[in-house]
GROMACS .gro file of C-alpha atoms in nm:
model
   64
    1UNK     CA    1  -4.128   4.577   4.976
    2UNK     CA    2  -4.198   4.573   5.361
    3UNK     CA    3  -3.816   4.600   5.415
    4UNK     CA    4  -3.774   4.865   5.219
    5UNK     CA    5  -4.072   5.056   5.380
    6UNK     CA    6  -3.937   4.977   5.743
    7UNK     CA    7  -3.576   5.146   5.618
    8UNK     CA    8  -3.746   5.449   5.466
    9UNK     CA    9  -3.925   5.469   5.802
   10UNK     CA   10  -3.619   5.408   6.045
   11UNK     CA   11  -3.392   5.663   5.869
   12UNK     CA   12  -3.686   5.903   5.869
   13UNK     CA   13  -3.711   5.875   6.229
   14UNK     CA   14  -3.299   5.891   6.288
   15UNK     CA   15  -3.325   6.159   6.009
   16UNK     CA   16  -3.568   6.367   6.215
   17UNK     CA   17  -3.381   6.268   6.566
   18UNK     CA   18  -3.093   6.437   6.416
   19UNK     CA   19  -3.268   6.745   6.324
   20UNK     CA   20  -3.390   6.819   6.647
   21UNK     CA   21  -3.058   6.733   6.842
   22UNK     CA   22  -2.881   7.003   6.601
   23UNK     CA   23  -2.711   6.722   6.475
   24UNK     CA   24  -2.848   6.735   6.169
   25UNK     CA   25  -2.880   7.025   5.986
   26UNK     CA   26  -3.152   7.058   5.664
   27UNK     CA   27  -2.961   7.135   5.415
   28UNK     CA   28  -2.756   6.835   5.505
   29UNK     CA   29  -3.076   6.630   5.521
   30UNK     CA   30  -3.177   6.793   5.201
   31UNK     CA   31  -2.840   6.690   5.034
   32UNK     CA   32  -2.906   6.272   5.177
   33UNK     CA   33  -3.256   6.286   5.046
   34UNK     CA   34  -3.090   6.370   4.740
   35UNK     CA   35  -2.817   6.126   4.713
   36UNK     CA   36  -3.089   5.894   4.816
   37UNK     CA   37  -3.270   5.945   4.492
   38UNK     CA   38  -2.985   5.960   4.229
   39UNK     CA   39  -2.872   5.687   4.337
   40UNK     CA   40  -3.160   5.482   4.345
   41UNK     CA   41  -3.145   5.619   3.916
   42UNK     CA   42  -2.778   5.435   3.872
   43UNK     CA   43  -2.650   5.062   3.833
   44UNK     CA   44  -2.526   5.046   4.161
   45UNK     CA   45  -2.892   5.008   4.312
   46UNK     CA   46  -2.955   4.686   4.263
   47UNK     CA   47  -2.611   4.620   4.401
   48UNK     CA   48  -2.726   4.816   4.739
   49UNK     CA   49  -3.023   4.653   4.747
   50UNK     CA   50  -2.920   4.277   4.745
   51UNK     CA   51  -2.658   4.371   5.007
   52UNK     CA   52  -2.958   4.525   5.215
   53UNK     CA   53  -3.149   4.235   5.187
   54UNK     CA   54  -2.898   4.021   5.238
   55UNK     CA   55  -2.800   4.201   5.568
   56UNK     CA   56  -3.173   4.205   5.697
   57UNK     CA   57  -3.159   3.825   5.593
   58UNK     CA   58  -2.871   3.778   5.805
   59UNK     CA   59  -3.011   3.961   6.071
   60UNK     CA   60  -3.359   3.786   6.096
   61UNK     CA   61  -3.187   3.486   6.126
   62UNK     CA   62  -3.008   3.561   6.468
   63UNK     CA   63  -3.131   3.412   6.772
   64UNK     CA   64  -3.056   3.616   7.092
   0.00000   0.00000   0.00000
């Protein structure tokens, strides 16, 4: 759950970056908020979801 929220939060921030910079227009944000949300409604979620966590896994594990 906190993983999840910290993703929503990063690519809100990127998502807003973007805006601003013009290199992101609306509508364009619009249509990834979009895709964001069918395809959290098909079988391939779980599938992106294990692969997220097992990136962050694999990423919290890393010693500089």
């Amino acid at each position: 759950m906190a993983i999840s929220i910290s993703v929503v939060v990063l690519l809100l921030i990127l998502a807003v970056v973007f805006v601003r910079n013009g290199g992101l227009k609306p509508s364009h944000a619009l249509v990834c908020v979009l895709l964001g949300f069918f395809l959290a409604g098909t079988s391939l979620a779980p599938t992106v979801k294990d692969g997220l966590v097992t990136t962050s896994n694999l990423v919290s594990s890393l010693h500089p």
